[in-house]
Amino acid sequence: DVKVTQSSRYLVKRTGEKVFLECVQDMDHENMFWYRQDPGLGLRLIYFSYDVKMKEKGDIPEGYSVSREKKERFSLILESASTNQTSMYLCASSGYRSSYEQYFGPGTRLTVT
Amino acid sequence: AQRVTQPEKLLSVFKGAPVELKCNYSYSGSPELFWYVQYSRQRLQLLLRHISRESIKGFTADLNKGETSFHLKKPFAQEEDSAMYYCALRRSGYSTLTFGKGTMLLVSP
């Protein structure tokens, strides 16, 4: 079974804090993605990576950065958290040959107060 | 730019009734369309893709290029079908998916 894990299920941070969300996959997938999921807005792509040290902006990259130093790990960084970044964050991965199927992690619900 | 539209935020039906979740897309090329599903307290997962033309859990979806639609259908809804459903599009040659805003399906007994 493909397994995508995220470091925390719930996280509460204060405005201005630096926040790290980590994602690890165990299927040797080339592609990894970070989304935020908000009611009424669906899934919106923040960043994705198709290889180690490679990253591409998604639809809403402002206020976020990412890091991919190892193939299995993809980190999302909020340099200075703001209340409008309160959301559910989903990580996903997919293989090069079957990139249509993304495997999702359980999500991290981040609350910024 | 590509776009996926799911016009209904919520669809509420009774058990045994037919279900149709609507999905329309805009894309100038030849897209791949998918339905993803998220059951309560579970991960988002792929339900079906248009290329496979399969029936999964009784659901089917046909890509209608003329109407740019990919509606998800099931003839007889079950309570366990209650979930959030997302339609997604992949552009040719790309790894990323564009998701719609989702439709919550509630099936009542």
Short mmCIF file of C-alpha atoms in Angstrom, two decimals:
data_model
loop_
_atom_site.label_atom_id
_atom_site.label_comp_id
_atom_site.label_asym_id
_atom_site.label_seq_id
_atom_site.Cartn_x
_atom_site.Cartn_y
_atom_site.Cartn_z
CA ASP A 1 0.00 0.00 0.00
CA VAL A 2 1.17 3.48 -0.84
CA LYS A 3 1.67 5.43 2.28
CA VAL A 4 1.87 9.19 2.56
CA THR A 5 2.36 10.48 6.06
CA GLN A 6 2.21 13.99 7.42
CA SER A 7 4.03 15.06 10.54
CA SER A 8 1.02 16.39 12.45
CA ARG A 9 -2.74 15.96 12.30
CA TYR A 10 -3.43 19.15 14.23
CA LEU A 11 -1.24 22.18 14.72
CA VAL A 12 -1.89 25.48 16.46
CA LYS A 13 0.52 28.34 15.86
CA ARG A 14 0.63 32.03 16.60
CA THR A 15 0.68 34.80 14.02
CA GLY A 16 4.21 35.48 12.85
CA GLU A 17 5.61 32.08 13.76
CA LYS A 18 7.56 30.02 11.26
CA VAL A 19 5.74 26.78 10.56
CA PHE A 20 7.04 23.56 9.04
CA LEU A 21 4.73 20.90 7.66
CA GLU A 22 6.43 17.69 6.67
CA CYS A 23 5.33 14.97 4.30
CA VAL A 24 6.94 11.60 3.66
CA GLN A 25 6.04 9.00 1.06
CA ASP A 26 7.33 5.46 0.84
CA MET A 27 6.64 4.58 -2.79
CA ASP A 28 9.66 6.16 -4.44
CA HIS A 29 7.37 8.63 -6.21
CA GLU A 30 8.94 11.38 -8.27
CA ASN A 31 6.13 13.91 -7.87
CA MET A 32 5.00 15.48 -4.61
CA PHE A 33 2.38 18.15 -4.02
CA TRP A 34 1.08 20.46 -1.33
CA TYR A 35 -2.56 21.60 -1.37
CA ARG A 36 -4.75 23.52 0.94
CA GLN A 37 -8.35 22.43 1.31
CA ASP A 38 -10.94 25.00 2.31
CA PRO A 39 -14.74 24.62 2.42
CA GLY A 40 -16.29 26.04 -0.71
CA LEU A 41 -12.91 26.49 -2.38
CA GLY A 42 -11.92 22.88 -2.90
CA LEU A 43 -8.29 21.88 -3.28
CA ARG A 44 -5.84 24.49 -4.37
CA LEU A 45 -2.28 23.66 -5.34
CA ILE A 46 0.37 25.55 -3.41
CA TYR A 47 3.60 24.01 -4.69
CA PHE A 48 4.75 20.83 -6.31
CA SER A 49 8.02 19.07 -6.96
CA TYR A 50 8.88 16.61 -9.70
CA ASP A 51 12.37 15.76 -8.46
CA VAL A 52 14.76 16.31 -5.60
CA LYS A 53 15.62 19.99 -5.17
CA MET A 54 13.13 20.91 -7.91
CA LYS A 55 10.01 22.92 -7.14
CA GLU A 56 7.30 24.65 -9.07
CA LYS A 57 4.73 27.18 -7.94
CA GLY A 58 1.14 26.14 -7.98
CA ASP A 59 -1.90 28.37 -7.99
CA ILE A 60 -1.47 29.98 -4.56
CA PRO A 61 2.23 30.04 -3.60
CA GLU A 62 2.20 33.42 -1.85
CA GLY A 63 3.25 33.17 1.77
CA TYR A 64 4.65 29.66 1.36
CA SER A 65 7.90 28.01 0.41
CA VAL A 66 8.93 24.37 0.05
CA SER A 67 11.95 22.16 0.39
CA ARG A 68 12.75 18.80 -1.14
CA GLU A 69 16.17 17.60 -0.11
CA LYS A 70 15.33 13.90 -0.33
CA LYS A 71 13.07 12.11 -2.76
CA GLU A 72 10.71 10.82 -0.09
CA ARG A 73 10.30 14.06 1.84
CA PHE A 74 8.58 17.30 0.89
CA SER A 75 8.27 20.14 3.37
CA LEU A 76 5.95 23.12 3.31
CA ILE A 77 7.15 26.24 5.12
CA LEU A 78 5.10 29.17 6.27
CA GLU A 79 7.75 31.83 6.85
CA SER A 80 5.50 34.04 8.96
CA ALA A 81 2.13 32.45 9.65
CA SER A 82 -0.97 34.57 9.28
CA THR A 83 -4.57 33.91 10.27
CA ASN A 84 -5.63 33.55 6.64
CA GLN A 85 -3.38 30.51 6.43
CA THR A 86 -5.62 28.63 8.84
CA SER A 87 -6.64 25.65 6.74
CA MET A 88 -6.37 21.92 6.10
CA TYR A 89 -3.12 21.11 4.32
CA LEU A 90 -2.90 17.99 2.18
CA CYS A 91 0.23 16.42 0.84
CA ALA A 92 0.14 14.04 -2.13
CA SER A 93 2.53 12.06 -4.27
CA SER A 94 2.43 10.36 -7.64
CA GLY A 95 4.72 8.28 -9.76
CA TYR A 96 6.10 9.42 -13.10
CA ARG A 97 4.42 6.64 -15.05
CA SER A 98 1.04 6.92 -13.37
CA SER A 99 1.05 10.59 -12.53
CA TYR A 100 -2.72 10.77 -12.97
CA GLU A 101 -3.22 9.05 -9.61
CA GLN A 102 -2.20 11.09 -6.66
CA TYR A 103 -1.97 9.47 -3.24
CA PHE A 104 -2.91 11.73 -0.41
CA GLY A 105 -1.82 12.02 3.17
CA PRO A 106 -4.28 12.34 6.06
CA GLY A 107 -3.94 16.11 6.21
CA THR A 108 -2.75 18.63 8.78
CA ARG A 109 -5.30 21.01 10.21
CA LEU A 110 -3.40 24.19 10.94
CA THR A 111 -4.90 26.93 13.08
CA VAL A 112 -3.11 30.26 13.27
CA THR A 113 -4.23 32.46 16.15
CA ALA B 1 -6.21 28.38 -18.39
CA GLN B 2 -8.06 25.23 -17.49
CA ARG B 3 -11.01 25.22 -15.13
CA VAL B 4 -13.21 22.63 -13.46
CA THR B 5 -16.70 23.57 -12.32
CA GLN B 6 -18.87 21.59 -9.95
CA PRO B 7 -22.06 23.61 -9.72
CA GLU B 8 -23.53 21.93 -6.65
CA LYS B 9 -21.96 22.33 -3.22
CA LEU B 10 -24.39 19.86 -1.71
CA LEU B 11 -26.51 17.11 -3.16
CA SER B 12 -28.94 15.37 -0.86
CA VAL B 13 -30.80 12.22 -1.97
CA PHE B 14 -32.61 9.28 -0.42
CA LYS B 15 -31.21 5.78 -0.44
CA GLY B 16 -32.10 4.00 -3.65
CA ALA B 17 -32.51 7.20 -5.66
CA PRO B 18 -30.38 7.90 -8.72
CA VAL B 19 -27.44 10.23 -8.30
CA GLU B 20 -25.74 12.55 -10.75
CA LEU B 21 -22.89 14.78 -9.65
CA LYS B 22 -22.14 17.36 -12.29
CA CYS B 23 -18.73 18.37 -13.55
CA ASN B 24 -17.95 20.73 -16.40
CA TYR B 25 -14.52 21.73 -17.59
CA SER B 26 -12.83 24.20 -19.83
CA TYR B 27 -9.58 23.35 -21.52
CA SER B 28 -8.46 23.94 -25.06
CA GLY B 29 -6.51 20.68 -25.34
CA SER B 30 -7.38 17.05 -24.79
CA PRO B 31 -7.84 16.52 -21.06
CA GLU B 32 -7.89 13.56 -18.77
CA LEU B 33 -10.75 13.68 -16.27
CA PHE B 34 -11.00 12.04 -12.89
CA TRP B 35 -13.27 11.75 -9.90
CA TYR B 36 -11.71 11.72 -6.44
CA VAL B 37 -13.67 10.94 -3.27
CA GLN B 38 -13.15 11.68 0.40
CA TYR B 39 -15.21 9.70 2.89
CA SER B 40 -15.60 10.98 6.42
CA ARG B 41 -12.31 10.77 8.33
CA GLN B 42 -10.57 9.15 5.37
CA ARG B 43 -8.02 10.30 2.87
CA LEU B 44 -8.84 11.70 -0.50
CA GLN B 45 -8.58 8.90 -3.05
CA LEU B 46 -9.07 8.28 -6.72
CA LEU B 47 -12.51 6.92 -7.57
CA LEU B 48 -12.31 6.64 -11.33
CA ARG B 49 -10.75 8.03 -14.48
CA HIS B 50 -12.41 8.53 -17.83
CA ILE B 51 -9.85 6.55 -19.78
CA SER B 52 -10.52 3.33 -17.90
CA ARG B 53 -14.28 3.51 -18.54
CA GLU B 54 -14.83 1.33 -15.47
CA SER B 55 -17.67 1.18 -12.99
CA ILE B 56 -16.33 1.62 -9.47
CA LYS B 57 -18.65 1.05 -6.51
CA GLY B 58 -21.51 1.32 -8.99
CA PHE B 59 -20.42 4.76 -10.21
CA THR B 60 -19.76 5.58 -13.84
CA ALA B 61 -18.73 8.73 -15.63
CA ASP B 62 -18.60 9.46 -19.33
CA LEU B 63 -16.51 12.17 -20.87
CA ASN B 64 -18.65 14.28 -23.18
CA LYS B 65 -16.27 16.45 -25.17
CA GLY B 66 -19.08 18.23 -26.98
CA GLU B 67 -20.62 19.43 -23.73
CA THR B 68 -17.24 19.50 -21.91
CA SER B 69 -18.74 17.50 -19.10
CA PHE B 70 -17.79 14.51 -16.97
CA HIS B 71 -20.78 13.84 -14.77
CA LEU B 72 -20.63 11.09 -12.14
CA LYS B 73 -23.66 8.81 -12.01
CA LYS B 74 -25.02 5.98 -9.94
CA PRO B 75 -28.44 4.44 -10.50
CA PHE B 76 -29.18 3.59 -6.85
CA ALA B 77 -27.48 5.57 -4.10
CA GLN B 78 -26.37 3.89 -0.89
CA GLU B 79 -25.80 5.49 2.50
CA GLU B 80 -22.12 4.60 2.31
CA ASP B 81 -21.82 6.79 -0.79
CA SER B 82 -22.09 9.85 1.42
CA ALA B 83 -18.82 11.72 0.91
CA MET B 84 -17.18 14.73 -0.69
CA TYR B 85 -16.58 14.26 -4.40
CA TYR B 86 -14.06 16.21 -6.43
CA CYS B 87 -13.79 16.31 -10.18
CA ALA B 88 -10.25 16.83 -11.47
CA LEU B 89 -8.59 17.54 -14.79
CA ARG B 90 -5.11 16.78 -16.00
CA ARG B 91 -3.66 18.57 -18.99
CA SER B 92 -1.80 16.53 -21.53
CA GLY B 93 1.87 16.21 -20.56
CA TYR B 94 1.48 17.62 -17.06
CA SER B 95 1.64 15.94 -13.66
CA THR B 96 -0.59 18.37 -11.86
CA LEU B 97 -4.34 18.15 -11.41
CA THR B 98 -6.85 20.97 -11.35
CA PHE B 99 -9.65 20.22 -8.93
CA GLY B 100 -13.19 21.50 -8.79
CA LYS B 101 -14.57 22.91 -5.56
CA GLY B 102 -16.24 19.65 -4.65
CA THR B 103 -19.77 18.39 -4.10
CA MET B 104 -20.89 16.91 -0.81
CA LEU B 105 -23.21 13.97 -1.39
CA LEU B 106 -25.53 13.06 1.48
CA VAL B 107 -27.57 9.89 1.15
CA SER B 108 -30.34 9.61 3.71
CA PRO B 109 -32.03 6.36 4.75
#
